[in-house]
Amino acid sequence: MLDSVPCSVPFFAKKITYLSRGAPRVRNLSTLDKLNWPVQKAEGFFEGMRRRWFGAPMSTSFDNVYDLTADQLQLLDDAEEMMLRNDLGAAERLLLSMLEAYEACIPVLSNLGHLYGRHLSEFETAIEYYDRVLAIEPDNAWARDARRRYLRYV
């Protein structure tokens, strides 16, 4: 067990040696947190949070300024996951189907611009989607910067 501990943390190694002898004597809660740290790190913060509220409606850690439904948020998340997995055709089909349902959805337009610009290198198409975003929301700095980035390649 101690072989896996890096040499740069002798205090932590002492703690593990001390705790492996028997039941730990916990003086305060911070020591207890240190004991649980490997478990928390192994399962990951978000996995633990997901398990805690399993079945609860999708909560967002951001302001839902576009009033997207939980289904729309899930579909956007799925499309972004597909892009990360390099399943670009499926991501494109999903985003285009979402766009058919609601033509003025800024997150869908932005994701399509990102997909065409960054992943497919179709810069003209990406610029068109960012133009549509800016027509709806002229002060969208992210779309304006991305549009400017892709204009260099045209």
PDB file of N, CA and C in Angstrom, residues 43-61:
ATOM      1  N   GLU A  43     -14.507   8.105  -6.971  1.00  0.00           N
ATOM      2  CA  GLU A  43     -15.832   8.101  -7.572  1.00  0.00           C
ATOM      3  C   GLU A  43     -16.116   9.383  -8.339  1.00  0.00           C
ATOM      4  N   GLY A  44     -15.394  10.430  -8.067  1.00  0.00           N
ATOM      5  CA  GLY A  44     -15.591  11.689  -8.767  1.00  0.00           C
ATOM      6  C   GLY A  44     -16.715  12.490  -8.133  1.00  0.00           C
ATOM      7  N   PHE A  45     -16.543  13.778  -8.152  1.00  0.00           N
ATOM      8  CA  PHE A  45     -17.518  14.661  -7.522  1.00  0.00           C
ATOM      9  C   PHE A  45     -18.871  14.564  -8.207  1.00  0.00           C
ATOM     10  N   PHE A  46     -18.886  14.635  -9.541  1.00  0.00           N
ATOM     11  CA  PHE A  46     -20.149  14.673 -10.252  1.00  0.00           C
ATOM     12  C   PHE A  46     -20.871  13.339 -10.191  1.00  0.00           C
ATOM     13  N   GLU A  47     -20.127  12.247 -10.179  1.00  0.00           N
ATOM     14  CA  GLU A  47     -20.765  10.941 -10.050  1.00  0.00           C
ATOM     15  C   GLU A  47     -21.467  10.828  -8.709  1.00  0.00           C
ATOM     16  N   GLY A  48     -20.824  11.318  -7.669  1.00  0.00           N
ATOM     17  CA  GLY A  48     -21.444  11.301  -6.352  1.00  0.00           C
ATOM     18  C   GLY A  48     -22.682  12.173  -6.305  1.00  0.00           C
ATOM     19  N   MET A  49     -22.626  13.332  -6.935  1.00  0.00           N
ATOM     20  CA  MET A  49     -23.788  14.214  -6.970  1.00  0.00           C
ATOM     21  C   MET A  49     -24.917  13.578  -7.761  1.00  0.00           C
ATOM     22  N   ARG A  50     -24.600  12.916  -8.868  1.00  0.00           N
ATOM     23  CA  ARG A  50     -25.622  12.289  -9.699  1.00  0.00           C
ATOM     24  C   ARG A  50     -26.313  11.177  -8.910  1.00  0.00           C
ATOM     25  N   ARG A  51     -25.535  10.407  -8.153  1.00  0.00           N
ATOM     26  CA  ARG A  51     -26.105   9.322  -7.387  1.00  0.00           C
ATOM     27  C   ARG A  51     -26.983   9.841  -6.256  1.00  0.00           C
ATOM     28  N   ARG A  52     -26.600  10.978  -5.698  1.00  0.00           N
ATOM     29  CA  ARG A  52     -27.358  11.534  -4.583  1.00  0.00           C
ATOM     30  C   ARG A  52     -28.752  11.959  -5.017  1.00  0.00           C
ATOM     31  N   TRP A  53     -28.869  12.557  -6.200  1.00  0.00           N
ATOM     32  CA  TRP A  53     -30.158  13.050  -6.670  1.00  0.00           C
ATOM     33  C   TRP A  53     -30.659  12.262  -7.861  1.00  0.00           C
ATOM     34  N   PHE A  54     -30.481  10.962  -7.840  1.00  0.00           N
ATOM     35  CA  PHE A  54     -30.921  10.132  -8.949  1.00  0.00           C
ATOM     36  C   PHE A  54     -32.433  10.226  -9.085  1.00  0.00           C
ATOM     37  N   GLY A  55     -32.887  10.485 -10.280  1.00  0.00           N
ATOM     38  CA  GLY A  55     -34.315  10.586 -10.536  1.00  0.00           C
ATOM     39  C   GLY A  55     -34.853  11.988 -10.381  1.00  0.00           C
ATOM     40  N   ALA A  56     -34.054  12.894  -9.834  1.00  0.00           N
ATOM     41  CA  ALA A  56     -34.503  14.272  -9.704  1.00  0.00           C
ATOM     42  C   ALA A  56     -34.427  14.945 -11.058  1.00  0.00           C
ATOM     43  N   PRO A  57     -35.244  15.969 -11.300  1.00  0.00           N
ATOM     44  CA  PRO A  57     -35.161  16.656 -12.588  1.00  0.00           C
ATOM     45  C   PRO A  57     -33.784  17.271 -12.783  1.00  0.00           C
ATOM     46  N   MET A  58     -33.393  17.423 -14.041  1.00  0.00           N
ATOM     47  CA  MET A  58     -32.060  17.924 -14.366  1.00  0.00           C
ATOM     48  C   MET A  58     -31.901  19.331 -13.819  1.00  0.00           C
ATOM     49  N   SER A  59     -30.997  19.489 -12.898  1.00  0.00           N
ATOM     50  CA  SER A  59     -30.727  20.816 -12.363  1.00  0.00           C
ATOM     51  C   SER A  59     -29.529  21.391 -13.104  1.00  0.00           C
ATOM     52  N   THR A  60     -29.534  22.684 -13.276  1.00  0.00           N
ATOM     53  CA  THR A  60     -28.457  23.331 -14.013  1.00  0.00           C
ATOM     54  C   THR A  60     -27.639  24.171 -13.052  1.00  0.00           C
ATOM     55  N   SER A  61     -26.357  24.221 -13.309  1.00  0.00           N
ATOM     56  CA  SER A  61     -25.470  25.054 -12.511  1.00  0.00           C
ATOM     57  C   SER A  61     -25.272  26.405 -13.182  1.00  0.00           C
TER      58      SER A  61
END
